[in-house]
Amino acid sequence: MRKLSFFIVSLLTVALFTSCNNDEPEHKMTSYVTLNSRAIEGDNIVFSQGNGKVDVDNTNMLIKFTADFKDANGMSRTITTPEMKMKKVSYSLYEFVAPAQPMGSGFESLGGYVDFATGVMWYTLSSSTMEVVTSTSLYYAYTTTTIINPDNDNHIDHKQSFYEFALNANGQTCTMGIYNFIPNISGSIEAPLIEYKDLTMTPTATGYTITADEVESSYKGFYTITDLKFDITSQGQVLNGSFKCQDLEFKVAGTLFPVQVSD
C-alpha cells in the first residue's frame, strides 16, 4: 500500500509543476506519478495501477504524458500523448484535450483536467467500444462534512476536512486519509491527518464503492469508525458517504474539482 500523499508526494503543484529535470530549462518540468485506471467496456471493468511520466511547460501552458494501463481485456497498454494546450476553467483548474488524431492502441480521443491547487490529474481515453478513466490520487478537497449527534440531533456543517483515498495496486482495498479531522460537534480539529487502512474497494462503471464494518485508526485505540460506506461516482468526480465515530454520525459530500466538469 502506497502512502497517502497530499502533503508528501502527490501534491502535483509541487511534484508535477515544480520538480524539474536538471537538463531542462526551468519552465519545463518532468514528474513520475502513479495512475489508477478503470477500463470500461459494457459490463466489463478492469482496474489497473500504472506509471506515468508527465512533462509540463509552465510558460506556454502545455502538458504531455506517457501512461501505462490495462484495457478491458486485461492487456497491458501504453499511450504517449501529443503536446496539449491547457485551458483555464476556474481559478486553479485547467482542461487539456488531445488533437483529433489516433492515440495508439485503438484509442481515438483523450481529454482531462489538472487542478493546480490540489495537484489532481484526471483524464479519459476513448475508443468506439471502450472508455478508460484515469486519475492520480483521489483527493477530495472540496467537501462538506455534516456531523450529527443522534441523541439530540445537534449537528454542524464544515468544510475543513479533506478526504484522500490511496488505492491498492490490485484494486481491492484502499487507505482513507482524513486531513483536519473533526470528531466532535464543537468544530475543533483533533488530528491533522488520520488514516484508515484496508478498506474494501470495488471499481464500478462510474467510479468506486468503499466500505468497512469497523476499522481502527492510525491513532491506536482512538477514533475507530464503523458503518463506513462511500460512493465515488461521475467517473471519480463526486464523493458521497457516511460513517460513525465516537457515537456521532458523519455525512460527507464533495467533488474532485472546484467546479463540476463533464464526465
Coordinates of N, CA and C in Angstrom, one line a residue, residues 44 52 54 82 127 134 166 178 182 190 225 232 251-252:
N44 N -18.0 -5.0 -18.4 CA -16.6 -5.5 -18.1 C -15.8 -4.3 -17.6
G52 N 3.2 6.8 -14.8 CA 3.1 7.9 -15.7 C 4.2 8.8 -15.7
V54 N 5.0 12.6 -16.8 CA 4.3 13.9 -17.2 C 5.3 15.0 -17.4
P82 N 0.3 13.6 -27.5 CA 1.0 14.8 -28.1 C 1.0 15.9 -27.1
S127 N -12.3 4.8 -27.1 CA -12.3 4.1 -28.4 C -13.8 4.0 -28.8
T134 N -8.8 7.6 -15.9 CA -7.5 7.5 -15.1 C -7.4 8.7 -14.2
A166 N -6.0 6.4 -1.1 CA -4.9 5.8 -1.7 C -5.2 4.3 -2.1
I178 N -8.0 11.3 6.3 CA -8.8 12.5 6.5 C -7.9 13.5 7.1
I182 N -12.2 16.3 12.4 CA -13.0 16.9 13.5 C -14.0 15.8 14.0
E190 N -9.0 17.7 15.8 CA -8.2 16.9 16.8 C -7.1 16.1 16.1
I225 N -13.9 3.8 13.5 CA -15.1 4.1 12.8 C -15.8 2.8 12.4
I232 N -18.2 6.8 -4.9 CA -17.5 7.7 -5.7 C -18.1 7.5 -7.1
K251 N -21.6 12.6 7.7 CA -22.1 12.5 6.3 C -21.2 13.4 5.5
V252 N -20.6 12.9 4.4 CA -19.7 13.7 3.6 C -20.2 13.8 2.1

